[in-house]
Amino acid sequence: AMAARLSGFLTAILGVETAEEVVLLECASIVSYPGAVAQSWHADSDWDAACDASTVVTQLALADLSDPTLGAIEVRPFVASLDDTVDLPMRAPAGTVVAYDSKVTHRGGENSNELGTARPVLYTTWAARDDGLLPRNLGYTIEADDVGRWTLQGLVDAHAKPKAKNKRRKRR
């Protein structure tokens, strides 16, 4: 269901016409437990690699990230200089998808929750088929043979409910 909902968004952002042209590069989860410090600021792909494919990261909040003690995903939008840095915490309810270019600097915030609540997120990274070389420094959390093998449309189709066949037996 998530892939079907993201289809229009991802095809538009990646500049392709169909979800068959959007390929999965990564799929994993990250869990931040209480007491976890904030991640270091990082980007998932290299700013300097002009030949790298355009990639979009989605993070699906599996917990209520509107609770500031859970340490929401934080992003730093593209800015002209470090003096212009703005940190944007993505505080949102469970089920929200945060999407950003893999070159955007981001991190998972500190989880200071005293009730023992973890912050789980499911993340995926997508690229347009034939959009250049795959980024060098992605985590590639799926098997090497599967990187780029699964398309967004293929995932939608794989989870579609099969149509019930109405077969009648002939009486003898």
mmCIF file of C-alpha atoms in Angstrom:
data_model
loop_
_atom_site.group_PDB
_atom_site.id
_atom_site.type_symbol
_atom_site.label_atom_id
_atom_site.label_comp_id
_atom_site.label_asym_id
_atom_site.label_seq_id
_atom_site.Cartn_x
_atom_site.Cartn_y
_atom_site.Cartn_z
ATOM 1 C CA ALA A 1 0.000 0.000 0.000
ATOM 2 C CA MET A 2 2.837 2.412 0.805
ATOM 3 C CA ALA A 3 4.496 1.752 -2.561
ATOM 4 C CA ALA A 4 1.227 2.439 -4.377
ATOM 5 C CA ARG A 5 0.797 5.730 -2.523
ATOM 6 C CA LEU A 6 4.389 6.783 -3.192
ATOM 7 C CA SER A 7 4.220 5.946 -6.886
ATOM 8 C CA GLY A 8 3.067 9.352 -8.148
ATOM 9 C CA PHE A 9 5.414 11.216 -5.840
ATOM 10 C CA LEU A 10 8.517 9.184 -6.683
ATOM 11 C CA THR A 11 7.926 9.159 -10.437
ATOM 12 C CA ALA A 12 7.531 12.959 -10.403
ATOM 13 C CA ILE A 13 10.587 13.601 -8.227
ATOM 14 C CA LEU A 14 12.800 11.216 -10.194
ATOM 15 C CA GLY A 15 11.531 12.539 -13.538
ATOM 16 C CA VAL A 16 10.209 9.280 -14.944
ATOM 17 C CA GLU A 17 6.862 8.404 -16.453
ATOM 18 C CA THR A 18 6.027 5.113 -14.766
ATOM 19 C CA ALA A 19 6.671 3.291 -11.510
ATOM 20 C CA GLU A 20 8.337 0.544 -13.605
ATOM 21 C CA GLU A 21 11.262 2.968 -14.020
ATOM 22 C CA VAL A 22 11.743 3.488 -10.248
ATOM 23 C CA VAL A 23 14.120 0.930 -8.716
ATOM 24 C CA LEU A 24 14.739 -0.025 -5.097
ATOM 25 C CA LEU A 25 18.321 0.383 -3.873
ATOM 26 C CA GLU A 26 17.892 -0.051 -0.126
ATOM 27 C CA CYS A 27 15.297 -1.306 2.330
ATOM 28 C CA ALA A 28 15.980 -1.566 6.055
ATOM 29 C CA SER A 29 14.926 -0.402 9.474
ATOM 30 C CA ILE A 30 16.674 1.643 12.112
ATOM 31 C CA VAL A 31 15.689 1.539 15.771
ATOM 32 C CA SER A 32 16.863 4.182 18.223
ATOM 33 C CA TYR A 33 16.501 3.011 21.812
ATOM 34 C CA PRO A 34 16.177 5.282 24.868
ATOM 35 C CA GLY A 35 19.575 6.701 25.763
ATOM 36 C CA ALA A 36 20.795 6.675 22.151
ATOM 37 C CA VAL A 37 22.727 9.798 21.244
ATOM 38 C CA ALA A 38 21.979 11.728 18.080
ATOM 39 C CA GLN A 39 23.635 10.409 14.936
ATOM 40 C CA SER A 40 26.367 12.481 13.345
ATOM 41 C CA TRP A 41 25.144 14.700 10.529
ATOM 42 C CA HIS A 42 25.613 12.863 7.237
ATOM 43 C CA ALA A 43 24.347 12.493 3.695
ATOM 44 C CA ASP A 44 23.642 9.077 2.194
ATOM 45 C CA SER A 45 25.309 9.854 -1.121
ATOM 46 C CA ASP A 46 28.205 11.961 -2.291
ATOM 47 C CA TRP A 47 27.760 15.647 -3.180
ATOM 48 C CA ASP A 48 30.816 15.558 -5.425
ATOM 49 C CA ALA A 49 29.784 12.628 -7.602
ATOM 50 C CA ALA A 50 28.009 14.421 -10.440
ATOM 51 C CA CYS A 51 27.609 11.186 -12.392
ATOM 52 C CA ASP A 52 25.689 9.461 -9.601
ATOM 53 C CA ALA A 53 22.026 8.716 -10.120
ATOM 54 C CA SER A 54 19.422 10.880 -8.430
ATOM 55 C CA THR A 55 18.154 9.010 -5.408
ATOM 56 C CA VAL A 56 15.294 9.600 -2.990
ATOM 57 C CA VAL A 57 15.242 8.291 0.568
ATOM 58 C CA THR A 58 11.936 7.640 2.335
ATOM 59 C CA GLN A 59 11.655 7.088 6.056
ATOM 60 C CA LEU A 60 8.374 5.716 7.380
ATOM 61 C CA ALA A 61 7.820 6.641 11.029
ATOM 62 C CA LEU A 62 6.769 3.509 12.899
ATOM 63 C CA ALA A 63 6.347 5.443 16.179
ATOM 64 C CA ASP A 64 4.854 8.819 17.046
ATOM 65 C CA LEU A 65 7.710 11.201 16.207
ATOM 66 C CA SER A 66 5.724 14.200 17.409
ATOM 67 C CA ASP A 67 7.088 13.259 20.859
ATOM 68 C CA PRO A 68 10.288 15.374 21.037
ATOM 69 C CA THR A 69 11.939 12.940 23.467
ATOM 70 C CA LEU A 70 12.104 10.227 20.779
ATOM 71 C CA GLY A 71 14.533 12.256 18.673
ATOM 72 C CA ALA A 72 12.874 12.801 15.327
ATOM 73 C CA ILE A 73 14.618 12.591 11.975
ATOM 74 C CA GLU A 74 16.333 15.953 11.435
ATOM 75 C CA VAL A 75 17.238 17.353 8.028
ATOM 76 C CA ARG A 76 19.300 20.294 6.848
ATOM 77 C CA PRO A 77 17.911 21.573 3.555
ATOM 78 C CA PHE A 78 20.346 22.561 0.817
ATOM 79 C CA VAL A 79 21.903 25.886 1.779
ATOM 80 C CA ALA A 80 24.558 28.119 0.221
ATOM 81 C CA SER A 81 26.925 28.040 3.209
ATOM 82 C CA LEU A 82 27.291 26.492 6.642
ATOM 83 C CA ASP A 83 26.393 29.882 8.118
ATOM 84 C CA ASP A 84 22.899 29.427 6.645
ATOM 85 C CA THR A 85 22.312 26.022 8.240
ATOM 86 C CA VAL A 86 18.789 25.337 9.460
ATOM 87 C CA ASP A 87 18.008 22.104 11.304
ATOM 88 C CA LEU A 88 14.458 20.878 10.730
ATOM 89 C CA PRO A 89 13.168 18.142 13.042
ATOM 90 C CA MET A 90 10.540 16.049 11.243
ATOM 91 C CA ARG A 91 8.116 15.641 14.154
ATOM 92 C CA ALA A 92 5.186 13.689 12.820
ATOM 93 C CA PRO A 93 2.719 10.982 13.824
ATOM 94 C CA ALA A 94 3.350 7.294 13.194
ATOM 95 C CA GLY A 95 2.668 6.395 9.576
ATOM 96 C CA THR A 96 4.160 9.597 8.195
ATOM 97 C CA VAL A 97 6.682 9.306 5.384
ATOM 98 C CA VAL A 98 9.590 11.759 5.307
ATOM 99 C CA ALA A 99 11.256 11.892 1.882
ATOM 100 C CA TYR A 100 14.446 13.662 0.845
ATOM 101 C CA ASP A 101 17.226 13.597 -1.741
ATOM 102 C CA SER A 102 20.011 11.267 -0.604
ATOM 103 C CA LYS A 103 22.434 14.199 -0.798
ATOM 104 C CA VAL A 104 20.533 16.092 1.937
ATOM 105 C CA THR A 105 22.373 16.216 5.252
ATOM 106 C CA HIS A 106 20.331 14.546 7.993
ATOM 107 C CA ARG A 107 20.493 12.503 11.179
ATOM 108 C CA GLY A 108 18.396 10.662 13.725
ATOM 109 C CA GLY A 109 17.997 12.779 16.833
ATOM 110 C CA GLU A 110 18.781 11.792 20.420
ATOM 111 C CA ASN A 111 16.270 9.446 22.077
ATOM 112 C CA SER A 112 15.885 10.784 25.609
ATOM 113 C CA ASN A 113 12.541 9.102 26.282
ATOM 114 C CA GLU A 114 12.273 8.071 29.946
ATOM 115 C CA LEU A 115 9.370 5.665 29.409
ATOM 116 C CA GLY A 116 11.472 3.179 27.451
ATOM 117 C CA THR A 117 9.960 4.005 24.056
ATOM 118 C CA ALA A 118 12.102 3.170 21.039
ATOM 119 C CA ARG A 119 12.026 5.090 17.735
ATOM 120 C CA PRO A 120 11.745 2.635 14.830
ATOM 121 C CA VAL A 121 11.746 3.775 11.211
ATOM 122 C CA LEU A 122 11.604 1.834 7.968
ATOM 123 C CA TYR A 123 13.682 3.379 5.234
ATOM 124 C CA THR A 124 13.974 2.820 1.520
ATOM 125 C CA THR A 125 16.139 4.394 -1.161
ATOM 126 C CA TRP A 126 14.882 4.702 -4.744
ATOM 127 C CA ALA A 127 16.463 5.725 -8.059
ATOM 128 C CA ALA A 128 15.346 6.152 -11.634
ATOM 129 C CA ARG A 129 16.428 3.233 -13.799
ATOM 130 C CA ASP A 130 19.246 4.266 -16.165
ATOM 131 C CA ASP A 131 19.831 7.606 -14.411
ATOM 132 C CA GLY A 132 23.587 7.220 -14.030
ATOM 133 C CA LEU A 133 25.971 5.281 -11.843
ATOM 134 C CA LEU A 134 24.653 4.077 -8.518
ATOM 135 C CA PRO A 135 25.935 6.145 -5.588
ATOM 136 C CA ARG A 136 29.131 4.744 -4.085
ATOM 137 C CA ASN A 137 28.490 5.281 -0.405
ATOM 138 C CA LEU A 138 24.927 4.081 0.139
ATOM 139 C CA GLY A 139 24.616 1.329 2.721
ATOM 140 C CA TYR A 140 23.108 -1.098 0.183
ATOM 141 C CA THR A 141 21.137 -2.967 2.796
ATOM 142 C CA ILE A 142 19.761 -5.536 0.371
ATOM 143 C CA GLU A 143 21.621 -8.340 -1.392
ATOM 144 C CA ALA A 144 23.926 -7.109 -4.183
ATOM 145 C CA ASP A 145 21.974 -9.052 -6.819
ATOM 146 C CA ASP A 146 18.763 -7.331 -5.724
ATOM 147 C CA VAL A 147 20.065 -3.735 -5.917
ATOM 148 C CA GLY A 148 18.092 -2.147 -8.740
ATOM 149 C CA ARG A 149 16.244 -5.406 -9.488
ATOM 150 C CA TRP A 150 12.968 -4.524 -7.772
ATOM 151 C CA THR A 151 10.874 -1.796 -9.326
ATOM 152 C CA LEU A 152 8.258 0.235 -7.518
ATOM 153 C CA GLN A 153 5.607 -1.132 -9.878
ATOM 154 C CA GLY A 154 6.826 -4.680 -9.318
ATOM 155 C CA LEU A 155 6.424 -4.258 -5.564
ATOM 156 C CA VAL A 156 2.949 -2.802 -6.013
ATOM 157 C CA ASP A 157 1.986 -5.710 -8.272
ATOM 158 C CA ALA A 158 3.486 -8.308 -5.926
ATOM 159 C CA HIS A 159 1.238 -7.141 -3.098
ATOM 160 C CA ALA A 160 -1.929 -6.622 -5.099
ATOM 161 C CA LYS A 161 -4.743 -8.899 -4.111
ATOM 162 C CA PRO A 162 -5.221 -11.657 -6.663
ATOM 163 C CA LYS A 163 -8.565 -11.598 -8.373
ATOM 164 C CA ALA A 164 -10.820 -14.387 -7.230
ATOM 165 C CA LYS A 165 -11.539 -16.844 -9.971
ATOM 166 C CA ASN A 166 -15.094 -17.949 -10.243
ATOM 167 C CA LYS A 167 -14.902 -21.496 -11.431
ATOM 168 C CA ARG A 168 -17.983 -23.614 -11.663
ATOM 169 C CA ARG A 169 -17.759 -27.332 -11.885
ATOM 170 C CA LYS A 170 -19.887 -29.061 -14.409
ATOM 171 C CA ARG A 171 -22.232 -31.598 -12.978
ATOM 172 C CA ARG A 172 -21.991 -35.026 -14.467
#
